[in-house]
mmCIF file of C-alpha atoms and ligand atoms in Angstrom:
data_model
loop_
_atom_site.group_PDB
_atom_site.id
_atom_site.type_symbol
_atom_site.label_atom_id
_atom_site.label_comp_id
_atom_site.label_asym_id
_atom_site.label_seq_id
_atom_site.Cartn_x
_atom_site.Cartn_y
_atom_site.Cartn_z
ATOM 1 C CA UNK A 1 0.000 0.000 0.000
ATOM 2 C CA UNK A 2 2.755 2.754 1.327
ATOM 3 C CA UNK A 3 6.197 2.463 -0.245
ATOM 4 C CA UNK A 4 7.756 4.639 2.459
ATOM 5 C CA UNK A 5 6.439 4.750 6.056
ATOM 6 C CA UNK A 6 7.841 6.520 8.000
ATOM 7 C CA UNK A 7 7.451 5.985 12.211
ATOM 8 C CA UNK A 8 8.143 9.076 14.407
ATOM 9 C CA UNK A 9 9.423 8.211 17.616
ATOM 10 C CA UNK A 10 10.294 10.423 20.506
ATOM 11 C CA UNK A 11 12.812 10.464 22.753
ATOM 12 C CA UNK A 12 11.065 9.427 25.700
ATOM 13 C CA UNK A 13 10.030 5.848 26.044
ATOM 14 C CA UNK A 14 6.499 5.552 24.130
ATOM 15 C CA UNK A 15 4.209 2.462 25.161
ATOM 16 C CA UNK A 16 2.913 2.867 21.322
ATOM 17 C CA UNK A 17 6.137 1.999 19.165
ATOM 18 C CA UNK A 18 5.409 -1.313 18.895
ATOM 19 C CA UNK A 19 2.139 -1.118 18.085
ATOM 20 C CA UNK A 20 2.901 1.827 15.439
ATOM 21 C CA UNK A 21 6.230 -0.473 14.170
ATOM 22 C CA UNK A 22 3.041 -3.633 13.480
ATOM 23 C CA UNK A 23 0.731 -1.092 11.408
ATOM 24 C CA UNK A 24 3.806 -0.015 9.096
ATOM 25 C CA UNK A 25 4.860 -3.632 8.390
ATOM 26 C CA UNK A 26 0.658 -4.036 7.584
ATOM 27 C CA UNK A 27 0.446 -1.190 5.772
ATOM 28 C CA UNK A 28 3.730 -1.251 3.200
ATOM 29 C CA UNK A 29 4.176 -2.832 0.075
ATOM 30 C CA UNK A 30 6.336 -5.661 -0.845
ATOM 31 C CA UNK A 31 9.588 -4.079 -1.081
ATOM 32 C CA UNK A 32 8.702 -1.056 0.696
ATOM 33 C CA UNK A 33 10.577 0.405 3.677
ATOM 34 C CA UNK A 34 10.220 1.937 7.352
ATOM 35 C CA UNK A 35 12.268 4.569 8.473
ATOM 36 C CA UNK A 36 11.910 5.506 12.516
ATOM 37 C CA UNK A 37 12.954 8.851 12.992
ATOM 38 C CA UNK A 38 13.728 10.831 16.388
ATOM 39 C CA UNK A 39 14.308 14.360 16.293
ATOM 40 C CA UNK A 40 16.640 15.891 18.652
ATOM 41 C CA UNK A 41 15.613 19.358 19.556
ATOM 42 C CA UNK A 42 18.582 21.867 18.600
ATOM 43 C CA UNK A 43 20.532 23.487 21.028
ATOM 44 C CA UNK A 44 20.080 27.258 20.286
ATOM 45 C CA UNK A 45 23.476 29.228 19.639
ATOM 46 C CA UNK A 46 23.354 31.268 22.684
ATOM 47 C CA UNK A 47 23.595 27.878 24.693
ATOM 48 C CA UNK A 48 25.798 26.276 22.066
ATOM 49 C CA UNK A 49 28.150 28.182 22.868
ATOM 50 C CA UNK A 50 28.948 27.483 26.490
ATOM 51 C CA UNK A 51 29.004 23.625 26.118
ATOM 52 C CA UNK A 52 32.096 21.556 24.232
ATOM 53 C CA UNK A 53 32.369 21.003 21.224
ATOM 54 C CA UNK A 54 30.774 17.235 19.934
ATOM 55 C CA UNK A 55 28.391 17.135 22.338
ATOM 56 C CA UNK A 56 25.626 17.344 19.481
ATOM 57 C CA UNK A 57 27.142 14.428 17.790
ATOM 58 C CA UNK A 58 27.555 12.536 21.269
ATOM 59 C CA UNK A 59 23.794 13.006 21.676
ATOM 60 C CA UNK A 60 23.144 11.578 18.445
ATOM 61 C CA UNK A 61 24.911 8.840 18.380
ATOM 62 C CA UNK A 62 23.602 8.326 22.296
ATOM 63 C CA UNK A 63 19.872 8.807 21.165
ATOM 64 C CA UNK A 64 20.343 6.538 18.266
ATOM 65 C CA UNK A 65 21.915 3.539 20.154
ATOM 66 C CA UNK A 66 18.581 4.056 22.235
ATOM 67 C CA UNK A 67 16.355 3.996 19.343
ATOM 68 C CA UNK A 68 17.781 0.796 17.991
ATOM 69 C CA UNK A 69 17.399 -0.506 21.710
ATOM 70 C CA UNK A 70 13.583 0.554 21.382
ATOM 71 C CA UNK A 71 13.187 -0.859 17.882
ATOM 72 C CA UNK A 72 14.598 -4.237 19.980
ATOM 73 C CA UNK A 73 16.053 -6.057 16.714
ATOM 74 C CA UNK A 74 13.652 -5.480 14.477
ATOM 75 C CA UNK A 75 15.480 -5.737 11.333
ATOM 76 C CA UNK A 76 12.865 -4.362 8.872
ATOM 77 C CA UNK A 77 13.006 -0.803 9.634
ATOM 78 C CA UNK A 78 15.853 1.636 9.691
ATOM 79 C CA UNK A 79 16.336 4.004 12.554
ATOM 80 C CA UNK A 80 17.302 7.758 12.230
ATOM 81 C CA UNK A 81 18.332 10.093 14.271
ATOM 82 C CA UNK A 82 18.866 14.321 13.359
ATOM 83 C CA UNK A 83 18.503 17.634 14.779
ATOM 84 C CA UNK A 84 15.918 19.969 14.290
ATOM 85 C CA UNK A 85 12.351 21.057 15.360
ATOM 86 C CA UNK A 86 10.276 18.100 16.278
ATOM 87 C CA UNK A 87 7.033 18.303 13.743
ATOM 88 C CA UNK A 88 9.234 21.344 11.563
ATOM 89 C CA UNK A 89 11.538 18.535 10.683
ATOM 90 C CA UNK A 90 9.241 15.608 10.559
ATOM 91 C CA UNK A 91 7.513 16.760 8.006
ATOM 92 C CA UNK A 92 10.539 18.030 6.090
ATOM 93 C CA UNK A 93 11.660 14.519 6.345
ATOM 94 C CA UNK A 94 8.765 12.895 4.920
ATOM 95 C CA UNK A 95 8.828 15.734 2.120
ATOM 96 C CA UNK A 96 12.500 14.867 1.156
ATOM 97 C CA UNK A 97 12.329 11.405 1.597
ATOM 98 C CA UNK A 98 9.623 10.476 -0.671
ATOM 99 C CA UNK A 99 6.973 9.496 2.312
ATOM 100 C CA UNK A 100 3.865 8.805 1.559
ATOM 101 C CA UNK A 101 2.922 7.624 5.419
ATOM 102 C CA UNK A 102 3.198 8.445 8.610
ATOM 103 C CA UNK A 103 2.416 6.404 11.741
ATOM 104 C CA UNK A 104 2.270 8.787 14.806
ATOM 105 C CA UNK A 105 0.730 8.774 17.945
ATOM 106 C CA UNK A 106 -2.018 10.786 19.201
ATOM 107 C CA UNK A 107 0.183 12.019 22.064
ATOM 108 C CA UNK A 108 2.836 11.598 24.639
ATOM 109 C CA UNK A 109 2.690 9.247 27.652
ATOM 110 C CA UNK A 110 0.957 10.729 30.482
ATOM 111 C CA UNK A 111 -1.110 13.288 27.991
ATOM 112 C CA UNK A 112 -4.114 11.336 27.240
ATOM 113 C CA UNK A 113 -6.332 14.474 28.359
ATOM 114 C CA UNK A 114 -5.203 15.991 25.047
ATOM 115 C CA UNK A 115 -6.924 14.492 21.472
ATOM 116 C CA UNK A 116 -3.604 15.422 19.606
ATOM 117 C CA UNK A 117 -0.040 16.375 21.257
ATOM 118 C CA UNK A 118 1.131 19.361 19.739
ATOM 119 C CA UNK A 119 3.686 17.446 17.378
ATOM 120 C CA UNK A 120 1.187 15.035 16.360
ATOM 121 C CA UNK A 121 -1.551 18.017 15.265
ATOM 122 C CA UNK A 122 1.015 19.492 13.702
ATOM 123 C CA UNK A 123 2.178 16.799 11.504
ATOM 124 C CA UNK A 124 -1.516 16.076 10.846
ATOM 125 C CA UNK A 125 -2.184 19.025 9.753
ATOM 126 C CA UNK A 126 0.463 19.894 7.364
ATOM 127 C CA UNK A 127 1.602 16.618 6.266
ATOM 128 C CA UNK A 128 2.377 15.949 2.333
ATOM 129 C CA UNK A 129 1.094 12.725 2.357
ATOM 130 C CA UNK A 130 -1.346 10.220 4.401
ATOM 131 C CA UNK A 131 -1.007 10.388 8.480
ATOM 132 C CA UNK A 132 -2.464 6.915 10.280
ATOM 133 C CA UNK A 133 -2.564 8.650 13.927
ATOM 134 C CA UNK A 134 -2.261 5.955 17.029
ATOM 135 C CA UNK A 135 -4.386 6.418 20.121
HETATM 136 P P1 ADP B 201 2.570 15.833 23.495
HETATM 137 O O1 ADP B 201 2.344 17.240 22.980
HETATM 138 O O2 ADP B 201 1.457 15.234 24.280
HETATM 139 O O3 ADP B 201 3.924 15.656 24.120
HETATM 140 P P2 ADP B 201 3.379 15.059 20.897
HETATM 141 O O4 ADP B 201 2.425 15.484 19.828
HETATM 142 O O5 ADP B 201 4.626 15.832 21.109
HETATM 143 O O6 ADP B 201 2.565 14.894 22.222
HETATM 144 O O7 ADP B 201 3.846 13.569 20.635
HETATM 145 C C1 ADP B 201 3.057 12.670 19.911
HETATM 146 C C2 ADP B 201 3.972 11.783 19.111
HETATM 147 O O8 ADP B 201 4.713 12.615 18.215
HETATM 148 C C3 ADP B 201 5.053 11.018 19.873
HETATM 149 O O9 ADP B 201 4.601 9.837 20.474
HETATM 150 C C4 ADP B 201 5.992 10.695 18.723
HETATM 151 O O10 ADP B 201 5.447 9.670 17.921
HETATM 152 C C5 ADP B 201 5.943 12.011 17.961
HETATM 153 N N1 ADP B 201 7.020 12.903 18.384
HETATM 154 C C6 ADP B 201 6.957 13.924 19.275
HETATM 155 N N2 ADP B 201 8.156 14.514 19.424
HETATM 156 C C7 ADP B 201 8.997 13.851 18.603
HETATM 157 C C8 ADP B 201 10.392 13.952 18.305
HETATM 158 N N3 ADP B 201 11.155 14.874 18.876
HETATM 159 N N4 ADP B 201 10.930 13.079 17.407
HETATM 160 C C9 ADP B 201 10.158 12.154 16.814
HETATM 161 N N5 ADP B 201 8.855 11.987 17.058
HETATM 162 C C10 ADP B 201 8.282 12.817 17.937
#
């Protein structure tokens, strides 16, 4: 169905990744790939400053060892990590990177007042392509 899917995942440990991992694998083709994606939020320049140099790529590599850890050997998806602005840059990703779905969910842990988190309205909202929202 989706040749592209890709699986936003935040930093923070979400009860909902596996469940939004099993709709990708449902919903893609034969042949078609998953890409989960954690944005780290950038550290503005006035703080950049003051803190050592690497310490962006430490975090990366740090939250990407974590991700892989979350995705617990699943070998059919790829994980991703980059810097940016959490929905800003998920849905530049999916633009670039040929997405045509995302698999988000509805909010964070601990949220479940809200209908949509504020990434996850975001994303909905503005998306180039079809959004399967998990609640
Ligand atoms: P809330 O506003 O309740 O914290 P969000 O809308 O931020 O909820 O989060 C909903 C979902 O959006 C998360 O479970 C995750 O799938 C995605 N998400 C949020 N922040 C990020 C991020 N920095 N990187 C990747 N995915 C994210």
């Amino acid at each position: 169905m989706y040749k592209h899917i890709l699986v936003p995942i935040a930093g923070d440990h979400n009860p909902h990744t596996g469940e939004a991992l099993e709709i990708a694998r449902a919903l893609r083709d034969k042949g078609g790939k998953i890409t989960a994606l954690t944005v780290l939020e950038a550290i503005p320049p006035y703080v950049a400053q003051h803190i050592p140099a690497g310490i962006d790529e430490k975090n990366r590599e740090a939250a990407l060892a974590s991700l892989n850890a979350e995705l617990g050997g699943v070998k059919d998806a790829k994980a991703e990590v980059v810097h940016g602005h959490s929905a800003r840059t998920i849905l530049e990703y999916a633009a670039e990177m040929d997405v045509d779905c995302i698999i988000i969910a509805s909010h964070r842990p601990g949220m479940q007042d809200y209908f949509l988190g504020s990434t996850a309205a975001k994303v909905v909202r503005h998306a180039p392509c079809a959004v399967h929202v998990v609640r």
